[in-house]
XYZ file of C-alpha atoms in Angstrom:
422
model
C 14.171 -22.016 -38.543
C 13.742 -22.925 -34.874
C 13.769 -20.096 -32.330
C 16.466 -21.013 -29.792
C 15.959 -18.029 -27.524
C 15.326 -18.833 -23.866
C 11.697 -18.432 -22.782
C 10.987 -15.218 -20.991
C 10.272 -14.955 -17.299
C 8.323 -12.277 -15.539
C 10.181 -10.024 -13.114
C 8.711 -7.745 -10.484
C 10.715 -4.550 -10.040
C 10.989 -1.390 -7.986
C 12.990 1.366 -9.616
C 13.641 5.102 -9.562
C 12.511 7.251 -12.459
C 14.450 10.160 -13.910
C 12.612 12.609 -11.663
C 13.404 10.574 -8.561
C 9.917 9.061 -8.217
C 9.528 5.448 -7.113
C 8.176 3.226 -9.882
C 6.845 -0.319 -9.539
C 5.729 -2.833 -12.110
C 6.435 -6.141 -13.856
C 8.470 -6.926 -16.941
C 9.032 -10.016 -19.099
C 12.662 -10.801 -19.888
C 14.778 -13.894 -20.560
C 17.151 -13.141 -17.673
C 17.754 -10.725 -14.853
C 20.388 -8.932 -16.908
C 17.938 -8.469 -19.801
C 15.324 -7.089 -17.398
C 17.778 -4.551 -16.004
C 18.890 -3.509 -19.510
C 15.316 -3.060 -20.651
C 14.475 -0.917 -17.649
C 17.613 1.187 -18.151
C 16.562 1.861 -21.746
C 13.351 3.298 -20.300
C 15.323 5.554 -17.904
C 14.487 3.451 -14.852
C 17.194 2.579 -12.321
C 16.533 -0.721 -10.602
C 16.431 -0.840 -6.811
C 14.738 -4.227 -6.337
C 14.183 -7.016 -8.847
C 12.710 -10.448 -8.164
C 11.181 -13.182 -10.373
C 7.447 -13.812 -10.359
C 6.978 -17.537 -9.792
C 5.212 -19.647 -12.395
C 5.140 -17.139 -15.273
C 7.136 -18.043 -18.379
C 6.884 -18.046 -22.139
C 5.601 -14.562 -22.994
C 7.555 -12.228 -25.279
C 9.583 -9.523 -23.612
C 7.477 -6.433 -23.064
C 6.718 -4.013 -20.331
C 3.549 -5.261 -18.678
C 3.157 -2.276 -16.413
C 4.968 0.937 -16.899
C 4.488 1.690 -13.247
C 3.093 4.674 -11.483
C 4.487 7.030 -8.963
C 4.077 5.350 -5.647
C 3.419 6.865 -2.310
C 5.483 5.773 0.644
C 4.530 2.522 2.299
C 2.250 2.900 5.273
C 4.404 2.139 8.306
C 3.471 -0.712 10.579
C 1.944 -0.166 14.009
C 5.328 -1.021 15.563
C 7.070 1.567 13.360
C 4.502 4.264 14.090
C 4.777 3.797 17.853
C 8.446 2.907 18.341
C 10.168 4.358 15.266
C 12.049 2.680 12.451
C 14.768 0.169 13.102
C 18.322 0.386 11.828
C 17.364 -2.184 9.192
C 14.682 0.158 7.794
C 17.201 2.974 7.497
C 19.743 0.586 5.975
C 17.330 -0.276 3.149
C 17.025 3.369 2.145
C 20.772 4.048 2.490
C 21.622 1.001 0.367
C 19.122 2.133 -2.257
C 20.869 5.518 -2.299
C 24.205 3.769 -2.843
C 22.734 1.702 -5.675
C 21.214 4.713 -7.407
C 24.371 6.814 -7.148
C 26.466 3.900 -8.409
C 24.143 3.651 -11.410
C 24.686 7.307 -12.254
C 21.463 8.790 -10.885
C 21.931 12.450 -9.851
C 22.138 13.015 -6.121
C 19.026 15.206 -5.982
C 16.897 12.546 -7.645
C 18.309 9.803 -5.438
C 17.472 11.861 -2.337
C 13.963 12.442 -3.690
C 13.540 8.695 -3.858
C 14.831 8.328 -0.270
C 12.409 11.012 0.939
C 9.542 9.003 -0.546
C 10.569 5.524 0.588
C 11.792 6.076 4.178
C 9.918 4.088 6.819
C 8.787 6.909 9.120
C 7.612 10.494 8.798
C 10.678 11.670 10.729
C 13.070 9.955 8.319
C 11.129 11.160 5.286
C 11.312 14.709 6.596
C 15.029 14.268 7.277
C 15.805 13.080 3.750
C 13.612 15.820 2.288
C 15.494 18.452 4.300
C 18.819 16.993 3.123
C 17.606 17.065 -0.484
C 16.532 20.710 -0.194
C 19.859 21.651 1.381
C 21.758 19.921 -1.439
C 19.608 21.818 -3.964
C 20.689 25.059 -2.261
C 24.330 24.149 -2.833
C 25.301 22.578 0.489
C 27.387 19.426 0.556
C 25.648 16.162 1.396
C 27.762 15.662 4.519
C 26.909 19.131 5.865
C 23.222 18.602 5.148
C 23.227 15.222 6.908
C 25.092 16.631 9.907
C 22.305 19.184 10.406
C 19.671 16.435 10.755
C 19.605 14.649 14.122
C 17.586 11.768 12.676
C 20.790 10.270 11.243
C 23.460 8.574 13.405
C 26.584 10.670 14.168
C 28.786 8.437 12.018
C 26.939 9.384 8.826
C 28.296 12.881 8.235
C 32.067 12.184 8.555
C 31.916 8.969 6.507
C 29.898 10.705 3.789
C 32.375 13.595 3.837
C 35.208 11.116 3.269
C 33.267 9.606 0.370
C 32.688 13.043 -1.139
C 36.369 13.888 -0.852
C 37.553 10.646 -2.441
C 34.813 10.385 -5.055
C 33.471 7.130 -3.592
C 30.191 8.344 -2.137
C 28.285 5.248 -3.239
C 30.847 3.005 -1.524
C 30.650 5.024 1.694
C 26.864 4.749 1.715
C 27.109 0.992 1.162
C 29.450 0.743 4.168
C 26.976 2.688 6.278
C 24.181 0.344 5.191
C 26.306 -2.679 6.157
C 26.986 -1.113 9.558
C 23.283 -0.466 10.206
C 22.321 -3.998 9.194
C 24.940 -5.588 11.468
C 23.895 -3.403 14.396
C 20.226 -4.215 13.870
C 20.970 -7.947 13.568
C 22.885 -7.942 16.850
C 20.125 -6.065 18.657
C 17.528 -8.463 17.250
C 19.478 -11.473 18.497
C 19.862 -9.956 21.954
C 16.175 -9.062 22.153
C 15.183 -12.548 21.048
C 17.399 -14.110 23.711
C 15.856 -11.959 26.443
C 12.201 -12.359 25.468
C 11.543 -15.611 27.350
C 13.222 -14.575 30.632
C 11.354 -11.264 30.512
C 7.985 -12.939 29.940
C 8.736 -15.477 32.671
C 9.693 -12.739 35.131
C 6.577 -10.666 34.381
C 4.313 -13.706 34.725
C 5.966 -14.691 38.002
C 5.652 -11.192 39.436
C 2.017 -10.968 38.388
C 1.272 -14.337 39.988
C 2.860 -13.325 43.291
C 0.962 -10.018 43.340
C -2.349 -11.791 42.715
C -1.671 -14.160 45.618
C -0.770 -11.320 47.991
C -3.620 -9.004 46.936
C -6.475 -11.490 46.533
C -5.750 -14.824 48.178
C -4.030 -13.800 51.396
C -6.510 -11.032 52.419
C -9.459 -13.402 52.084
C -7.663 -16.065 54.058
C -6.761 -13.524 56.750
C -10.390 -12.445 57.109
C -11.437 -16.082 57.540
C -8.964 -16.876 60.291
C -9.213 -13.540 62.119
C -12.483 -14.570 63.779
C -11.134 -17.952 64.836
C -8.802 -16.524 67.501
C -5.571 -18.203 68.463
C -1.996 -17.190 67.924
C -0.800 -17.197 64.322
C 2.706 -18.430 63.478
C 5.396 -15.894 62.615
C 5.405 -16.844 58.921
C 1.656 -16.260 58.639
C 1.851 -12.891 60.420
C 4.674 -11.832 58.119
C 2.694 -12.856 55.026
C -0.391 -10.981 56.210
C 1.720 -7.898 56.979
C 3.174 -7.903 53.457
C -0.297 -8.301 51.973
C -1.636 -5.455 54.124
C 1.140 -3.135 52.981
C 0.378 -3.896 49.353
C -3.384 -3.566 49.641
C -3.613 -0.516 51.928
C -0.279 1.179 51.525
C 0.232 0.822 47.775
C -0.009 4.576 47.285
C 2.851 5.087 49.759
C 4.985 2.575 47.873
C 4.101 4.296 44.595
C 4.976 7.711 46.003
C 8.290 6.513 47.445
C 9.157 4.781 44.174
C 8.336 7.892 42.128
C 10.389 10.171 44.382
C 13.286 7.722 44.276
C 13.220 7.590 40.476
C 13.099 11.378 40.197
C 15.991 11.753 42.639
C 18.006 9.144 40.752
C 17.324 10.838 37.412
C 18.389 14.182 38.861
C 21.534 12.595 40.278
C 22.402 11.171 36.868
C 22.345 14.673 35.361
C 25.630 15.315 37.115
C 28.348 14.195 34.649
C 30.659 13.158 37.479
C 27.946 11.020 39.087
C 27.060 9.442 35.740
C 30.695 8.606 35.123
C 31.071 7.038 38.599
C 28.020 4.886 37.978
C 29.315 3.800 34.547
C 32.680 2.953 36.043
C 31.193 0.927 38.894
C 28.915 -0.948 36.477
C 31.967 -2.314 34.678
C 32.871 -4.231 37.861
C 29.452 -5.831 38.336
C 29.328 -9.604 37.816
C 28.324 -10.487 34.250
C 26.921 -6.989 33.574
C 30.403 -5.476 33.402
C 31.600 -8.114 30.952
C 28.553 -7.653 28.736
C 28.886 -3.877 28.673
C 32.607 -3.930 27.936
C 32.055 -6.432 25.122
C 29.222 -4.371 23.659
C 31.353 -1.229 23.745
C 34.223 -3.064 22.035
C 31.932 -4.366 19.288
C 30.465 -0.940 18.546
C 33.801 0.857 18.769
C 35.793 -1.472 16.501
C 32.932 -1.790 13.997
C 32.632 1.981 13.661
C 36.428 2.297 13.509
C 36.507 -0.150 10.581
C 33.859 1.792 8.680
C 35.661 5.094 9.144
C 38.996 3.675 7.995
C 37.448 1.966 4.965
C 35.742 5.225 4.034
C 39.128 6.920 3.916
C 39.111 9.082 7.060
C 42.246 9.449 9.155
C 42.871 7.211 12.160
C 42.227 9.997 14.691
C 38.982 10.949 12.962
C 37.909 7.309 12.861
C 38.668 6.982 16.595
C 36.589 10.074 17.332
C 33.726 8.637 15.265
C 33.964 5.328 17.078
C 34.027 7.016 20.482
C 30.756 8.789 19.652
C 28.865 5.461 19.742
C 30.149 4.610 23.255
C 27.542 5.434 25.892
C 29.593 4.436 28.923
C 31.056 7.765 30.043
C 34.005 6.199 31.856
C 35.089 4.194 28.808
C 34.451 7.195 26.549
C 36.825 9.255 28.669
C 39.450 6.501 28.521
C 39.073 6.335 24.731
C 39.552 10.104 24.517
C 42.831 9.667 26.416
C 43.786 6.959 23.912
C 43.256 9.424 21.064
C 45.657 11.861 22.683
C 48.249 9.095 23.028
C 47.882 8.186 19.350
C 48.223 11.845 18.423
C 51.446 11.918 20.453
C 52.857 9.021 18.417
C 51.795 5.843 20.243
C 50.340 2.887 18.393
C 46.618 2.225 18.455
C 46.846 -1.116 20.240
C 49.139 0.312 22.928
C 46.861 3.302 23.436
C 43.821 1.057 23.908
C 45.562 -1.307 26.355
C 43.326 -2.032 29.335
C 40.279 -0.339 27.798
C 39.030 -2.984 25.373
C 39.098 -6.794 25.778
C 42.526 -8.439 25.223
C 41.433 -10.205 22.012
C 40.435 -6.882 20.500
C 43.817 -5.365 21.354
C 45.685 -8.284 19.780
C 43.632 -8.119 16.585
C 44.217 -4.354 16.270
C 47.928 -4.886 16.870
C 47.958 -7.490 14.094
C 46.161 -5.036 11.820
C 48.751 -2.326 12.458
C 51.581 -4.791 11.798
C 50.050 -6.127 8.562
C 48.826 -2.773 7.278
C 45.191 -3.906 7.252
C 43.896 -2.100 10.312
C 40.396 -1.652 8.886
C 40.047 -5.356 8.101
C 41.293 -6.479 11.515
C 39.050 -3.929 13.246
C 36.098 -5.451 11.389
C 37.191 -8.923 12.500
C 37.482 -7.675 16.071
C 33.911 -6.348 15.872
C 32.680 -9.717 14.618
C 34.544 -11.531 17.390
C 33.056 -9.211 20.024
C 29.572 -9.650 18.569
C 29.945 -13.420 18.758
C 31.279 -13.323 22.302
C 28.492 -10.953 23.340
C 25.899 -13.329 21.918
C 27.437 -16.310 23.692
C 27.608 -14.434 26.990
C 23.969 -13.385 26.738
C 22.967 -16.967 25.947
C 24.850 -18.195 29.006
C 23.245 -15.511 31.161
C 19.781 -16.403 29.907
C 20.430 -20.086 30.598
C 21.292 -19.078 34.196
C 18.460 -16.587 34.673
C 15.649 -18.926 33.624
C 16.121 -21.507 36.412
C 16.761 -18.719 38.940
C 13.420 -17.116 38.080
C 11.642 -20.464 38.328
C 13.315 -21.261 41.661
C 12.549 -17.779 43.006
C 8.880 -17.935 42.066
C 8.641 -21.478 43.411
C 10.197 -20.314 46.684
C 7.675 -17.498 47.059
C 4.749 -19.791 46.351
C 6.179 -22.363 48.752
C 6.521 -19.738 51.484
C 2.911 -18.630 50.958
C 1.658 -22.222 51.077
C 3.718 -22.997 54.180
C 2.489 -19.885 55.999
C -1.145 -20.684 55.239
C -0.814 -24.340 56.172
C 0.903 -23.513 59.460
C -1.973 -21.186 60.328
C -4.554 -23.860 59.503
C -2.738 -26.524 61.504
C -2.372 -24.134 64.440
C -6.055 -23.261 64.444
C -7.063 -26.903 64.161
C -4.795 -27.813 67.066
C -6.309 -25.017 69.162
C -9.842 -26.215 68.404
C -8.978 -29.815 69.287
């Protein structure tokens, strides 16, 4: 009788054992579903599963039972600058997967404490696990750890109260991934202008510190009257070469005074308010605030928290003190009975207000808040792209103008000296 079973494929897996340890290995199975079932029969809960290319035809069997793994060594970037939101999202989504599969919370947190990207996050998850073992709720334990964003504790508390903790953790993972993706796109858009600006500044400094002083020493012995442009260029070069320590001292004192001024909440709020009226910068900041606020609002509502609690959560991610104060006023208006869209009038962009109004009318406020966040993210990306397209030629023109001024000043001096000699 012919065997009609499908040939087996090899699958590489990462799973959590019954004691919470991370287990890695490979398994032969006819399908992904068969691989998961086989691992479940061995008390392993799958976190990652991917096929191994080019391996088929062997009977199903565990090729490697796996060993307890130590945490991955973080990259140089992670060690120096900390983990990104995407790194934290991976661990949070794994927690959601494990809890959804029925793994006890303590064991799932043990896995998170092993697999987090940085020592700080590993210590945070370990502290949360120990607090849960002592009888504290997960939300209270998370709230005590500053390594986690402020939105974590209330959303987790809502999940604990409704019995949907795995769903709440999945929402948090989605939020972290979207935030990290937006930041990555913005950083990528700003890389070239930043490199161009640094290169231009470095080139100008080299000309003023090396080229101009040597030229000045050559023409100083020739006598004659130098043109105004040449004298101005030499004066700037002299200030940079001989008075750099004065410039450094003045710059340091100015920065310290500015930092001290910003410690005053009223001064910080005035600066944040004035920044909203700056060309382009104000539009970018208002759009960024709207994206973060509506995205966090959607997560809170989907997790089951009340509207006022969701608004408070969303306000916590707003760094602009002026807008944060306006949003606090909006919360008081909602508490007094006003609608959300009316309370936010004039604070967020008009499109955001209309989408929230449509959500209140249709009864799907969380869904429309999520759509508003996506719209703001898209508009923010387009605005940054337009700004970058404008900044690049401005930097080139500015650097070209400086180089042209230097060349003109030097040539005028040479022509003047030659005319004096003749």
